CSV table of C-alpha atoms in Angstrom, one decimal:
chain,number,residue,atom,x,y,z
D,1,MET,CA,-28.2,-52.0,17.0
D,2,LEU,CA,-25.6,-53.3,19.4
D,3,LEU,CA,-22.3,-51.4,19.3
D,4,LEU,CA,-19.5,-53.7,20.1
D,5,SER,CA,-16.1,-52.5,21.4
D,6,LEU,CA,-13.3,-53.8,19.2
D,7,LEU,CA,-11.2,-54.5,22.3
D,8,SER,CA,-12.4,-57.9,21.3
D,9,LEU,CA,-13.2,-57.5,17.6
D,10,VAL,CA,-10.6,-55.1,16.1
D,11,VAL,CA,-7.3,-55.5,17.8
D,12,VAL,CA,-4.8,-53.7,15.6
D,13,ALA,CA,-4.9,-50.5,13.6
D,14,SER,CA,-2.4,-48.4,11.8
D,15,VAL,CA,-2.1,-45.4,9.4
D,16,ASP,CA,-0.5,-46.5,6.1
D,17,GLY,CA,1.0,-44.5,3.3
D,18,ALA,CA,-0.8,-43.1,0.2
D,19,GLY,CA,-2.9,-45.2,-2.0
D,20,THR,CA,-4.8,-44.5,-5.2
D,21,VAL,CA,-6.7,-41.2,-5.5
D,22,ASN,CA,-10.3,-41.1,-6.9
D,23,SER,CA,-10.0,-37.9,-8.9
D,24,GLU,CA,-13.7,-37.7,-9.8
D,25,ALA,CA,-14.8,-38.0,-6.1
D,26,LEU,CA,-12.0,-35.6,-5.0
D,27,ASN,CA,-13.2,-33.0,-7.4
D,28,MET,CA,-16.4,-32.8,-5.5
D,29,TYR,CA,-14.4,-31.4,-2.5
D,30,LYS,CA,-12.6,-28.9,-4.6
D,31,SER,CA,-15.5,-27.5,-6.6
D,32,THR,CA,-19.0,-26.2,-6.0
D,33,PHE,CA,-22.0,-27.4,-8.0
D,34,LYS,CA,-25.4,-25.7,-8.7
D,35,GLY,CA,-28.6,-27.7,-8.7
D,36,ASP,CA,-32.0,-28.2,-7.3
D,37,GLY,CA,-32.9,-28.9,-3.7
D,38,THR,CA,-36.1,-31.0,-3.2
D,39,TYR,CA,-37.7,-33.0,-0.4
D,40,TYR,CA,-38.8,-36.7,-0.1
D,41,GLY,CA,-39.8,-37.0,3.5
D,42,SER,CA,-38.1,-38.9,6.3
D,43,SER,CA,-35.6,-41.5,5.2
D,44,GLY,CA,-35.6,-43.2,8.6
D,45,GLY,CA,-31.9,-44.0,8.3
D,46,GLY,CA,-32.6,-46.4,5.4
D,47,GLY,CA,-31.9,-45.9,1.8
D,48,THR,CA,-29.5,-47.2,-0.9
D,49,CYS,CA,-26.5,-46.9,1.4
D,50,SER,CA,-27.9,-49.7,3.7
D,51,TYR,CA,-27.2,-48.0,7.0
D,52,GLY,CA,-30.5,-49.3,8.4
D,53,VAL,CA,-32.4,-47.4,11.1
D,54,GLN,CA,-29.1,-46.1,12.7
D,55,ASN,CA,-27.0,-43.8,10.6
D,56,PRO,CA,-23.3,-43.5,11.5
D,57,PRO,CA,-22.4,-41.0,14.3
D,58,ALA,CA,-21.0,-38.5,11.8
D,59,ALA,CA,-24.6,-37.9,10.6
D,60,SER,CA,-25.5,-36.5,14.0
D,61,GLY,CA,-23.2,-33.5,13.3
D,62,THR,CA,-25.2,-32.7,10.2
D,63,LYS,CA,-28.6,-31.1,9.7
D,64,TYR,CA,-30.4,-33.6,7.4
D,65,PRO,CA,-29.9,-37.0,5.7
D,66,VAL,CA,-30.1,-36.6,1.9
D,67,ALA,CA,-30.4,-38.6,-1.3
D,68,LEU,CA,-27.5,-37.6,-3.6
D,69,ASN,CA,-28.0,-37.3,-7.3
D,70,SER,CA,-27.0,-40.3,-9.4
D,71,PRO,CA,-24.0,-38.9,-11.3
D,72,GLN,CA,-22.2,-37.8,-8.1
D,73,PHE,CA,-23.4,-40.8,-6.1
D,74,MET,CA,-20.9,-42.8,-8.1
D,75,ASN,CA,-22.5,-46.2,-7.6
D,76,SER,CA,-22.4,-45.7,-3.8
D,77,VAL,CA,-18.8,-44.6,-3.5
D,78,MET,CA,-20.1,-41.3,-2.0
D,79,CYS,CA,-22.3,-43.1,0.6
D,80,GLY,CA,-21.5,-41.6,4.0
D,81,SER,CA,-20.1,-38.4,2.5
D,82,CYS,CA,-21.0,-35.0,3.9
D,83,TRP,CA,-21.9,-31.9,1.9
D,84,ARG,CA,-22.2,-28.2,2.5
D,85,VAL,CA,-25.5,-26.8,1.1
D,86,THR,CA,-26.2,-23.1,0.5
D,87,GLY,CA,-29.6,-21.8,-0.5
D,88,ALA,CA,-31.0,-18.3,-0.8
D,89,GLY,CA,-34.7,-19.3,-0.9
D,90,THR,CA,-35.1,-18.8,-4.6
D,91,GLY,CA,-37.3,-21.3,-6.4
D,92,SER,CA,-40.9,-22.4,-6.1
D,93,GLY,CA,-42.9,-24.1,-3.3
D,94,HIS,CA,-43.8,-23.6,0.3
D,95,SER,CA,-40.5,-24.7,2.1
D,96,PRO,CA,-37.6,-22.6,0.9
D,97,ILE,CA,-34.0,-23.7,1.4
D,98,THR,CA,-32.1,-20.9,3.0
D,99,GLY,CA,-28.7,-20.4,4.7
D,100,THR,CA,-25.7,-22.7,4.8
D,101,PHE,CA,-25.8,-26.1,6.5
D,102,THR,CA,-24.2,-29.6,6.3
D,103,VAL,CA,-26.0,-32.8,5.2
D,104,PHE,CA,-25.2,-36.5,5.2
D,105,VAL,CA,-25.6,-38.9,2.2
D,106,ASP,CA,-27.5,-42.1,3.1
D,107,ASN,CA,-29.5,-42.5,-0.1
D,108,LEU,CA,-29.6,-42.2,-3.9
D,109,CYS,CA,-31.9,-39.9,-5.9
D,110,PRO,CA,-31.9,-41.8,-9.3
D,111,GLU,CA,-33.7,-39.1,-11.2
D,112,CYS,CA,-31.6,-36.2,-9.9
D,113,HIS,CA,-29.0,-34.4,-12.0
D,114,ALA,CA,-25.5,-33.4,-10.9
D,115,GLY,CA,-25.7,-30.7,-8.2
D,116,ASP,CA,-29.2,-31.9,-7.0
D,117,LEU,CA,-30.0,-33.1,-3.5
D,118,ASP,CA,-33.2,-34.6,-2.2
D,119,LEU,CA,-33.6,-33.8,1.5
D,120,GLY,CA,-34.7,-36.6,3.7
D,121,VAL,CA,-37.2,-34.4,5.6
D,122,SER,CA,-40.8,-33.3,4.9
D,123,GLY,CA,-41.0,-30.2,2.8
D,124,ASP,CA,-42.3,-28.8,-0.5
D,125,GLY,CA,-40.9,-27.2,-3.6
D,126,ARG,CA,-37.8,-27.1,-5.8
D,127,TRP,CA,-35.1,-24.6,-4.8
D,128,ASP,CA,-31.8,-23.3,-6.1
D,129,ILE,CA,-28.9,-24.6,-4.1
D,130,THR,CA,-25.1,-24.8,-4.3
D,131,ILE,CA,-23.4,-27.8,-2.9
D,132,GLN,CA,-19.8,-28.9,-2.1
D,133,ALA,CA,-18.5,-32.1,-0.5
D,134,VAL,CA,-16.8,-31.6,2.9
D,135,GLN,CA,-15.0,-33.8,5.3
D,136,CYS,CA,-17.4,-35.3,7.8
D,137,PRO,CA,-17.6,-34.1,11.4
D,138,VAL,CA,-16.3,-37.4,12.9
D,139,GLY,CA,-14.7,-35.6,15.9
D,140,SER,CA,-12.6,-38.2,17.8
D,141,GLY,CA,-14.7,-41.1,16.5
D,142,ASN,CA,-13.2,-44.0,14.6
D,143,VAL,CA,-14.5,-45.8,11.5
D,144,GLN,CA,-17.0,-48.5,12.0
D,145,PHE,CA,-17.7,-51.8,10.2
D,146,LYS,CA,-20.8,-54.0,9.5
D,147,PHE,CA,-21.0,-57.4,8.0
D,148,GLN,CA,-24.1,-58.5,6.1
D,149,GLY,CA,-24.9,-62.1,5.2
D,150,SER,CA,-21.2,-63.1,5.5
D,151,ASN,CA,-19.5,-66.4,6.1
D,152,PRO,CA,-15.9,-67.7,5.7
D,153,TYR,CA,-16.5,-68.1,1.9
D,154,TYR,CA,-18.4,-64.9,1.3
D,155,VAL,CA,-17.5,-61.6,3.0
D,156,LYS,CA,-19.8,-58.6,2.6
D,157,LEU,CA,-18.4,-55.7,4.6
D,158,GLN,CA,-19.5,-52.1,5.0
D,159,VAL,CA,-17.4,-49.1,6.2
D,160,ARG,CA,-19.2,-46.5,8.2
D,161,ASN,CA,-18.3,-43.2,9.9
D,162,ALA,CA,-15.3,-42.4,7.7
D,163,ARG,CA,-14.1,-38.8,7.5
D,164,LEU,CA,-13.9,-39.3,3.7
D,165,PRO,CA,-15.5,-41.9,1.5
D,166,VAL,CA,-13.6,-45.2,1.1
D,167,HIS,CA,-13.3,-46.2,-2.6
D,168,VAL,CA,-10.9,-49.2,-2.1
D,169,MET,CA,-11.1,-51.9,0.5
D,170,GLU,CA,-8.6,-54.8,0.5
D,171,ILE,CA,-8.6,-57.9,2.6
D,172,GLU,CA,-5.4,-59.7,3.6
D,173,GLN,CA,-5.0,-63.4,2.8
D,174,GLY,CA,-1.8,-65.4,2.5
D,175,GLY,CA,0.3,-62.5,3.5
D,176,SER,CA,-0.9,-60.1,0.7
D,177,PHE,CA,-3.8,-57.8,0.3
D,178,HIS,CA,-6.6,-58.6,-2.3
D,179,ALA,CA,-9.0,-56.0,-3.7
D,180,MET,CA,-12.6,-56.4,-2.7
D,181,THR,CA,-15.5,-55.6,-5.1
D,182,HIS,CA,-17.5,-52.5,-4.4
D,183,THR,CA,-21.3,-52.9,-4.5
D,184,GLY,CA,-24.1,-50.4,-5.4
D,185,ASP,CA,-25.5,-50.6,-1.8
D,186,GLY,CA,-22.4,-49.4,0.0
D,187,PHE,CA,-20.6,-52.7,0.8
D,188,PHE,CA,-17.4,-54.4,-0.4
D,189,LEU,CA,-17.4,-58.1,-1.4
D,190,TYR,CA,-14.8,-60.9,-1.2
D,191,ASN,CA,-15.3,-64.5,-2.1
D,192,GLY,CA,-11.8,-65.8,-2.3
D,193,GLY,CA,-11.8,-67.4,1.2
D,194,PRO,CA,-12.1,-69.3,3.3
D,195,ILE,CA,-11.6,-66.6,6.0
D,196,SER,CA,-11.0,-68.0,9.5
D,197,GLY,CA,-10.1,-66.1,12.6
D,198,ALA,CA,-8.7,-62.6,12.5
D,199,PHE,CA,-8.0,-60.8,9.3
D,200,ARG,CA,-6.8,-57.4,8.2
D,201,VAL,CA,-8.5,-54.9,6.0
D,202,ARG,CA,-6.8,-51.9,4.3
D,203,LEU,CA,-9.0,-48.9,3.5
D,204,THR,CA,-8.2,-46.2,0.9
D,205,ALA,CA,-10.1,-42.9,1.0
D,206,VAL,CA,-10.9,-40.9,-2.1
D,207,ASN,CA,-7.9,-38.6,-1.4
D,208,GLY,CA,-5.5,-41.6,-1.2
D,209,ALA,CA,-5.1,-41.8,2.6
D,210,GLN,CA,-4.9,-45.3,3.9
D,211,ILE,CA,-5.6,-47.0,7.3
D,212,THR,CA,-5.5,-50.7,8.3
D,213,ASP,CA,-7.6,-52.5,10.9
D,214,THR,CA,-7.6,-56.1,12.1
D,215,ILE,CA,-11.0,-57.7,12.6
D,216,SER,CA,-11.0,-60.8,14.8
D,217,GLY,CA,-13.9,-62.5,13.1
D,218,ILE,CA,-17.1,-62.3,11.1
D,219,VAL,CA,-20.1,-61.0,13.1
D,220,ASN,CA,-23.2,-60.3,11.0
D,221,ASP,CA,-25.6,-57.4,11.4
D,222,GLN,CA,-23.8,-55.6,14.2
D,223,ILE,CA,-21.9,-52.4,14.2
D,224,LEU,CA,-18.3,-52.9,15.0
D,225,SER,CA,-16.1,-50.0,16.2
D,226,GLY,CA,-12.7,-49.7,14.5
D,227,GLN,CA,-9.5,-48.4,16.0
D,228,ASN,CA,-8.6,-45.7,13.5
D,229,GLN,CA,-9.8,-42.8,11.4
D,230,PHE,CA,-8.5,-41.1,8.3
D,231,PRO,CA,-6.5,-38.0,9.2
D,232,LEU,CA,-7.9,-34.5,8.5
D,233,ASP,CA,-6.8,-33.3,5.1
D,234,SER,CA,-5.9,-29.7,5.4
D,235,SER,CA,-6.3,-29.2,1.6
D,236,LEU,CA,-10.0,-30.1,1.6
D,237,PRO,CA,-13.0,-28.3,3.2
D,238,SER,CA,-14.4,-29.6,6.5
D,239,ALA,CA,-17.9,-29.5,8.0
């Protein structure tokens, strides 16, 4: 996919105050969970989170893409989240999960229970693991955006490469911000347009941190680089 500089597409960014906290998601960063680790083969960058063949840059700092269990997937709120996985090789099969490493969520495992992960690589067996959500290794990289099937009357927008998952996205119209509807495939929807020219979006991470970007127009199916990133939260674990 073409990566476009937002010197032309996103022209303003700012760090805002605190927004709403998603306590259920935040608990995944403050607790560890025991479950089963399994394999489902290569995900190819696809999956329920709709990243396509190119996962966000944060994924390159992790070992595997994974499908997250349904209860903790939270209807795609946890798309793009990173998790620390620890295994001691206990279980059954031919491909034991050992050591501690970081993974990136790009898919859903609908039949998995809380604490379970399905690794997007080839392997065999069912192995005991412990998992905990961690802030993604974004380095100096900013958030990214992608439109899908959008027009001035229907905006479907995805946030990518966020340090922490975004659980609220708002779009500015008429001088005020309006909540967008979160979808099960990792996007946010708004159909209260028409949207013309530049518009601002405000993003709220699961810990309540907020950032704002201004997007100069709708460009479908291309990855747009933002001008901001959520600050590192010293109270939460990091990859």
